[in-house]
Short mmCIF file of C-alpha atoms in Angstrom, two decimals:
data_model
loop_
_atom_site.label_atom_id
_atom_site.label_comp_id
_atom_site.label_asym_id
_atom_site.label_seq_id
_atom_site.Cartn_x
_atom_site.Cartn_y
_atom_site.Cartn_z
CA MET A 10 -22.16 1.52 1.09
CA ILE A 11 -20.76 1.05 4.71
CA LEU A 12 -17.31 1.40 3.25
CA ALA A 13 -18.31 4.58 1.50
CA VAL A 14 -19.52 6.11 4.73
CA THR A 15 -16.42 5.05 6.66
CA ALA A 16 -14.33 6.75 3.84
CA ILE A 17 -16.40 9.98 3.95
CA ALA A 18 -16.09 9.91 7.82
CA LEU A 19 -12.34 9.55 7.46
CA LEU A 20 -12.21 12.37 4.96
CA VAL A 21 -14.10 14.70 7.26
CA ALA A 22 -11.73 13.57 10.20
CA MET A 23 -8.92 14.53 8.00
CA ALA A 24 -10.24 17.90 7.07
CA LEU A 25 -10.84 18.77 10.74
CA THR A 26 -7.12 17.50 11.61
CA LEU A 27 -5.89 19.79 8.76
CA ALA A 28 -7.68 22.61 10.27
CA ARG A 29 -5.74 22.03 13.46
CA ALA A 30 -2.44 21.89 11.47
CA LEU A 31 -3.26 25.33 9.99
CA LEU A 32 -4.53 26.88 13.18
CA GLY A 33 -1.39 25.57 15.09
CA PRO A 34 -0.61 27.68 17.26
CA SER A 35 2.75 25.91 18.10
CA ILE A 36 4.83 23.98 15.95
CA PHE A 37 4.19 20.87 18.08
CA ASP A 38 0.46 21.05 17.49
CA ARG A 39 1.14 21.15 13.89
CA ILE A 40 3.37 18.15 13.88
CA LEU A 41 0.84 16.29 16.08
CA ALA A 42 -1.82 17.01 13.42
CA VAL A 43 0.24 16.06 10.55
CA ASN A 44 1.09 12.76 12.18
CA THR A 45 -2.36 11.89 13.05
CA PHE A 46 -3.30 13.04 9.47
CA GLY A 47 -0.96 10.30 8.34
CA THR A 48 -2.59 7.69 10.34
CA LYS A 49 -5.75 8.64 8.73
CA ILE A 50 -4.44 8.48 5.28
CA VAL A 51 -3.18 4.87 6.08
CA LEU A 52 -6.65 3.85 7.22
CA PHE A 53 -8.25 5.76 4.30
CA LEU A 54 -6.00 3.97 1.77
CA GLY A 55 -6.98 0.66 3.20
CA VAL A 56 -10.73 1.60 3.03
CA TYR A 57 -10.28 2.85 -0.46
CA GLY A 58 -8.64 -0.31 -1.62
CA PHE A 59 -11.66 -2.36 -0.48
CA LEU A 60 -14.02 0.19 -2.03
CA THR A 61 -12.58 -0.10 -5.54
CA GLN A 62 -11.71 -3.84 -5.07
CA ARG A 63 -8.04 -3.16 -5.60
CA PRO A 64 -5.93 -4.68 -2.58
CA ASP A 65 -2.73 -3.14 -4.12
CA PHE A 66 -3.52 -0.03 -2.13
CA LEU A 67 -2.77 -1.87 1.00
CA ASP A 68 0.94 -2.13 -0.03
CA ILE A 69 0.85 1.69 -0.39
CA ALA A 70 -0.84 2.04 3.07
CA LEU A 71 1.91 -0.26 4.65
CA VAL A 72 4.69 1.85 3.15
CA TYR A 73 2.81 5.13 4.21
CA ALA A 74 2.61 3.84 7.75
CA LEU A 75 6.39 3.43 8.01
CA ILE A 76 7.15 6.62 6.12
CA ASN A 77 4.77 8.72 8.41
CA PHE A 78 6.58 7.49 11.50
CA ILE A 79 10.05 8.02 10.34
CA SER A 80 9.25 11.51 8.86
CA THR A 81 7.52 12.57 12.32
CA LEU A 82 10.99 11.60 14.03
CA ALA A 83 12.97 13.28 11.48
CA VAL A 84 11.02 16.60 11.69
CA LEU A 85 11.13 16.55 15.34
CA ARG A 86 14.81 15.91 15.41
CA PHE A 87 15.27 18.71 12.96
CA PHE A 88 13.28 21.18 15.18
CA GLU A 89 15.18 20.05 18.33
CA SER A 90 18.72 20.24 17.12
CA GLY A 91 18.39 22.32 13.87
CA GLN A 92 20.22 19.65 11.99
CA LEU A 93 19.18 16.06 10.83
CA VAL A 94 22.49 14.40 11.71
CA MET A 95 23.19 14.22 15.50
CA PRO A 96 26.77 14.73 16.57
CA LYS A 97 28.44 11.35 17.41
CA ASP A 98 29.50 12.03 21.05
CA LYS A 99 25.95 12.37 22.22
CA GLU A 100 25.74 9.01 24.23
CA MET B 10 24.34 -15.34 16.75
CA LYS B 11 21.20 -17.45 17.42
CA HIS B 12 19.26 -14.35 17.64
CA SER B 13 20.46 -13.26 14.27
CA LEU B 14 19.48 -16.36 12.69
CA LEU B 15 15.88 -15.99 14.29
CA LEU B 16 15.75 -12.45 12.99
CA THR B 17 16.78 -13.55 9.40
CA ALA B 18 14.14 -16.22 9.39
CA LEU B 19 11.47 -13.82 10.61
CA LEU B 20 12.53 -11.29 8.08
CA ALA B 21 12.49 -13.86 5.25
CA ILE B 22 9.00 -15.02 6.19
CA PHE B 23 7.83 -11.40 6.24
CA TRP B 24 9.26 -10.78 2.80
CA LEU B 25 7.51 -13.90 1.25
CA ALA B 26 4.23 -12.95 2.91
CA LEU B 27 4.17 -9.56 1.71
CA SER B 28 5.48 -10.05 -1.78
CA GLY B 29 3.16 -12.72 -3.14
CA HIS B 30 5.13 -13.10 -6.37
CA TYR B 31 7.66 -16.13 -6.16
CA VAL B 32 9.98 -15.55 -9.20
CA ALA B 33 13.74 -15.32 -9.10
CA PHE B 34 13.93 -11.50 -9.42
CA THR B 35 11.77 -10.71 -6.37
CA LEU B 36 13.45 -13.59 -4.44
CA ILE B 37 16.99 -12.11 -5.03
CA LEU B 38 15.70 -8.54 -4.16
CA GLY B 39 14.27 -10.08 -0.89
CA ALA B 40 17.70 -11.80 -0.02
CA LEU B 41 19.50 -8.55 -0.77
CA SER B 42 17.13 -6.54 1.55
CA ILE B 43 17.52 -8.94 4.24
CA ALA B 44 21.19 -8.72 4.00
CA LEU B 45 21.07 -5.01 4.13
CA VAL B 46 18.75 -5.11 7.26
CA MET B 47 21.08 -7.53 9.13
CA TRP B 48 24.20 -5.58 8.17
CA LEU B 49 22.55 -2.34 9.56
CA ASN B 50 21.54 -4.24 12.70
CA TRP B 51 25.08 -5.50 13.04
CA LYS B 52 26.47 -1.90 12.65
CA MET B 53 24.09 -0.45 15.32
CA HIS B 54 24.76 -3.37 17.79
CA ILE B 55 21.07 -3.88 18.35
CA SER B 56 20.89 -7.61 17.49
CA ASP B 57 21.11 -9.43 20.74
CA GLU B 58 19.17 -10.96 23.70
CA ARG B 59 18.95 -7.77 25.55
CA VAL B 60 16.70 -6.16 22.99
CA LEU B 61 14.15 -9.05 22.79
CA PRO B 62 14.43 -11.91 25.27
CA PRO B 63 12.73 -14.98 23.41
CA LEU B 64 10.83 -15.90 26.61
CA LEU B 65 9.22 -12.44 26.77
CA LEU B 66 7.70 -13.14 23.24
CA LEU B 67 5.71 -16.01 25.03
CA ARG B 68 4.50 -13.86 27.70
CA LEU B 69 3.57 -10.67 25.80
CA PRO B 70 0.42 -11.80 23.93
CA ARG B 71 -1.33 -12.24 27.38
CA TYR B 72 -0.07 -8.80 28.48
CA TRP B 73 -1.33 -7.52 25.21
CA MET B 74 -4.85 -8.93 25.83
CA TRP B 75 -5.00 -7.06 29.34
CA LEU B 76 -3.52 -3.85 27.82
CA LEU B 77 -6.42 -4.00 24.93
CA LEU B 78 -9.12 -4.07 27.57
CA GLU B 79 -7.48 -1.16 29.37
CA ILE B 80 -7.10 0.73 25.97
CA ILE B 81 -10.90 0.13 25.23
CA LYS B 82 -11.93 1.27 28.78
CA SER B 83 -9.89 4.63 28.62
CA ASN B 84 -11.06 5.24 24.96
CA ILE B 85 -14.55 5.22 25.99
CA HIS B 86 -13.75 7.51 28.78
CA VAL B 87 -11.99 10.02 26.71
CA ALA B 88 -14.58 9.81 23.90
CA ILE B 89 -17.22 10.82 26.62
CA LYS B 90 -15.08 13.67 27.62
CA ILE B 91 -14.69 14.95 23.99
CA TRP B 92 -18.43 14.92 23.53
CA GLN B 93 -19.53 16.59 26.83
CA PRO B 94 -20.83 20.05 26.09
CA ARG B 95 -18.80 21.52 29.04
CA LEU B 96 -15.22 20.51 29.21
CA ASP B 97 -14.72 18.58 32.26
CA ILE B 98 -10.95 17.70 32.21
CA GLN B 99 -8.15 17.93 34.74
CA PRO B 100 -4.84 18.24 32.88
CA GLN B 101 -2.00 17.37 35.13
CA PHE B 102 1.52 16.29 35.24
CA LYS B 103 2.60 13.71 37.74
CA LYS B 104 5.77 11.51 38.40
CA ILE B 105 4.98 7.80 38.10
CA PRO B 106 7.52 5.33 39.55
CA SER B 107 9.02 2.73 37.27
CA PRO B 108 11.39 0.57 39.31
CA TRP B 109 12.12 -1.89 36.63
CA LYS B 110 15.64 -3.41 36.19
CA ARG B 111 15.31 -4.50 32.61
CA ASP B 112 15.09 -1.99 29.83
CA VAL B 113 12.52 -3.91 27.99
CA THR B 114 10.07 -3.75 30.84
CA ARG B 115 10.46 -0.06 31.07
CA VAL B 116 9.95 0.31 27.31
CA VAL B 117 6.75 -1.72 27.59
CA HIS B 118 5.66 0.36 30.64
CA ALA B 119 6.30 3.66 28.96
CA ASN B 120 4.64 2.55 25.63
CA SER B 121 1.64 1.15 27.47
CA ILE B 122 0.99 4.41 29.15
CA THR B 123 1.22 6.41 25.87
CA LEU B 124 -0.91 3.79 24.08
CA THR B 125 -3.70 4.31 26.63
CA PRO B 126 -5.75 7.32 25.64
CA GLY B 127 -5.78 10.04 28.18
CA THR B 128 -2.19 9.55 29.45
CA VAL B 129 1.07 10.27 27.72
CA THR B 130 4.67 9.59 28.90
CA VAL B 131 6.55 12.92 28.72
CA THR B 132 10.02 12.10 29.98
CA VAL B 133 11.77 8.93 31.04
CA ASP B 134 14.15 8.97 33.82
CA LYS B 135 16.21 6.25 35.53
CA ASP B 136 13.28 5.08 37.95
CA SER B 137 10.40 7.14 37.21
CA PHE B 138 8.42 8.62 34.33
CA LEU B 139 6.83 12.03 34.11
CA VAL B 140 3.23 11.45 32.86
CA HIS B 141 0.65 13.80 31.54
CA SER B 142 -2.93 12.92 32.09
CA LEU B 143 -6.25 14.31 30.75
CA THR B 144 -8.38 13.63 33.79
CA ASP B 145 -8.06 12.48 37.48
CA GLU B 146 -9.49 9.04 36.52
CA THR B 147 -7.05 8.26 33.78
CA MET B 148 -4.26 9.01 36.20
CA GLN B 149 -5.64 6.71 38.86
CA ALA B 150 -5.80 3.91 36.41
CA LEU B 151 -2.04 4.20 35.94
CA GLU B 152 -1.33 3.88 39.56
CA SER B 153 -3.61 0.87 40.06
CA PRO B 154 -1.92 -2.17 41.68
CA GLU B 155 -3.17 -4.22 38.57
CA MET B 156 -0.76 -2.51 36.37
CA LYS B 157 2.08 -3.09 38.59
CA GLU B 158 1.30 -6.63 38.85
CA GLN B 159 1.04 -7.23 35.08
CA LEU B 160 4.51 -5.56 34.63
CA GLU B 161 6.01 -7.56 37.46
CA LYS B 162 4.98 -10.72 35.68
CA LEU B 163 6.66 -9.43 32.55
CA GLU B 164 9.86 -8.70 34.46
CA ARG B 165 9.95 -12.22 35.84
CA PHE B 166 9.69 -13.75 32.58
CA GLN B 167 13.08 -12.65 31.07
CA MET C 24 -26.45 -17.02 7.52
CA TRP C 25 -22.92 -17.15 8.78
CA ASP C 26 -21.81 -14.70 6.03
CA THR C 27 -24.49 -12.17 6.81
CA LEU C 28 -23.49 -12.28 10.48
CA ILE C 29 -19.88 -11.76 9.74
CA SER C 30 -20.75 -8.77 7.23
CA TYR C 31 -22.99 -7.08 9.93
CA CYS C 32 -20.12 -7.44 12.58
CA SER C 33 -17.73 -5.81 9.98
CA TYR C 34 -20.23 -2.94 9.33
CA ALA C 35 -20.65 -2.37 13.06
CA LEU C 36 -16.80 -2.21 13.61
CA LEU C 37 -16.27 0.10 10.54
CA LEU C 38 -18.99 2.40 11.74
CA THR C 39 -17.79 2.51 15.28
CA GLY C 40 -14.32 3.33 13.92
CA SER C 41 -15.61 6.18 11.64
CA PHE C 42 -17.49 7.47 14.74
CA LEU C 43 -14.38 7.39 16.84
CA SER C 44 -12.17 9.01 14.17
CA LEU C 45 -14.79 11.80 14.16
CA THR C 46 -14.66 12.19 17.83
CA PHE C 47 -10.92 12.42 17.95
CA ALA C 48 -10.93 15.12 15.22
CA ILE C 49 -13.44 17.14 17.29
CA GLY C 50 -11.27 16.55 20.38
CA LEU C 51 -8.21 17.71 18.45
CA LEU C 52 -9.94 21.04 17.58
CA ARG C 53 -11.77 21.51 20.97
CA PHE C 54 -9.17 20.82 23.61
CA PRO C 55 -7.33 23.74 24.99
CA ASP C 56 -3.72 23.07 24.80
CA PHE C 57 -1.03 20.81 23.26
CA TYR C 58 -0.90 18.08 25.79
CA THR C 59 -4.65 17.58 26.00
CA ARG C 60 -4.82 17.60 22.22
CA MET C 61 -2.27 14.84 22.25
CA HIS C 62 -4.75 12.74 24.18
CA ALA C 63 -7.41 13.31 21.61
CA ALA C 64 -4.91 11.93 18.98
CA GLY C 65 -4.44 8.96 21.18
CA VAL C 66 -8.01 7.92 20.62
CA SER C 67 -7.44 7.91 16.86
CA ASP C 68 -4.20 6.02 16.86
CA THR C 69 -5.24 2.99 18.91
CA LEU C 70 -8.85 1.87 18.98
CA CYS C 71 -10.12 3.73 15.78
CA ALA C 72 -7.32 2.19 13.73
CA GLY C 73 -7.97 -1.13 15.36
CA LEU C 74 -11.75 -1.16 14.72
CA ILE C 75 -11.38 -0.06 11.09
CA VAL C 76 -8.84 -2.47 10.16
CA LEU C 77 -10.58 -5.29 11.92
CA GLY C 78 -13.75 -4.50 10.09
CA LEU C 79 -11.81 -4.80 6.84
CA VAL C 80 -10.23 -8.10 7.98
CA LEU C 81 -13.66 -9.51 8.50
CA GLN C 82 -14.58 -8.49 4.76
CA ALA C 83 -11.43 -9.90 3.46
CA GLY C 84 -11.66 -13.38 4.96
CA ILE C 85 -8.58 -15.50 5.40
CA SER C 86 -5.97 -14.34 2.67
CA LEU C 87 -2.84 -12.50 1.92
CA VAL C 88 -4.79 -9.36 2.22
CA THR C 89 -5.84 -10.16 5.97
CA LEU C 90 -2.04 -10.72 6.63
CA LYS C 91 -1.23 -7.23 5.17
CA LEU C 92 -3.92 -5.48 6.98
CA LEU C 93 -2.80 -7.05 10.40
CA PHE C 94 0.83 -5.90 9.59
CA ILE C 95 -0.61 -2.33 9.01
CA LEU C 96 -2.26 -2.48 12.46
CA LEU C 97 0.85 -3.91 14.04
CA PHE C 98 3.09 -1.02 12.50
CA LEU C 99 0.53 1.52 13.55
CA TRP C 100 0.34 0.27 17.21
CA PHE C 101 4.08 -0.03 17.53
CA THR C 102 5.10 3.35 15.99
CA SER C 103 2.43 5.54 17.30
CA PRO C 104 3.47 5.59 20.97
CA THR C 105 7.02 6.10 20.03
CA ALA C 106 6.17 9.13 17.84
CA SER C 107 3.91 10.44 20.58
CA PHE C 108 6.52 10.10 23.06
CA ALA C 109 9.13 11.77 20.98
CA LEU C 110 6.67 14.55 20.28
CA ALA C 111 5.79 15.04 23.99
CA ARG C 112 9.46 14.85 25.06
CA ALA C 113 10.28 17.55 22.33
CA ALA C 114 7.42 19.87 23.61
CA HIS C 115 8.46 19.44 27.20
CA ARG C 116 12.02 20.29 26.36
CA ALA C 117 10.91 23.41 24.42
CA GLY C 118 9.48 24.61 27.76
CA TYR C 119 5.77 23.64 27.37
CA GLY C 120 5.40 23.43 31.17
CA VAL C 121 2.75 23.24 33.77
CA ASN C 122 2.23 26.96 33.99
CA GLU C 123 1.34 27.65 30.26
CA GLN C 124 -1.09 24.69 30.25
CA GLN C 125 -2.99 25.94 33.23
CA GLU C 126 -3.30 29.43 31.79
CA ALA C 127 -4.40 27.99 28.61
CA SER C 128 -7.14 25.85 30.13
CA SER C 129 -8.30 28.58 32.35
CA SER C 130 -8.61 31.13 29.42
CA ASN C 131 -10.67 28.61 27.41
CA SER C 132 -13.22 27.61 29.75
#
């Protein structure tokens, strides 16, 4: 029961976050919204795993947490330099 | 070398804890992925004492306890600000001194500022950070002598 | 007796976490400019994740599941400041300075 309430609260929060991602206005607002949306998904996956008694969802949540982090960095790097691979002589 | 061995052991424990299936196939996969990670580490030159001094690991948990209290306090502060009908915020930029010699201490300092809601590290320079703060109070918490004291202890433990 | 106490603790943690996640989402919509929205996101990434995961840990008891939950929490807490910092630095470099911010906050209030 409480788990279901938590899951619904997370879904509502995700919807509001998505609204911010759609509203923008800048690209950074959108990236911020998508990044926090990812954090919410990780939490939702965990709660959902408990709700359906299937702990396998935790593995997906674990992988999602890492991919979310790396994708945020990759997108940021892409918008900063226009390319994914940095020139080697940066240091 | 000692450091690499420690890291290999940690990775092995991590894999065994997460996999939960102890048959030959998964164990071989685990060994392969640990080898891959260690090779990447070696290629990036990030596997040595400078990155994570072992003594620091003993000190960090106590620092985390202190940080957790700070995070809870400022979380409540920011949550109240969000629910207030009239927005009562004073967004501001400020330079915060960070005179630490070790890179690890500076990383911990910058990350602690970002982890605490209401303050975000925007840029990192040699001996100072540019910090953005939501209200006057969150900025004051950053400049408190308490935070400096905690970080000084971390610096000494390396 | 003991079990009931633990499950009530877990419910309290989960509900507080859900409330905080809603709080953050409203803050994200309400705050006037990018940097202040970032602070709202900070609420969700730290305490909200911690409360919900700890609530789940109390339900799971001591097992492999608990270990996985703690790893999820550890990853979230280690990666979120790095991602936030990268985002803030990128915005600062792109010229999101003090002036725009003051304009945005005065026009919204």
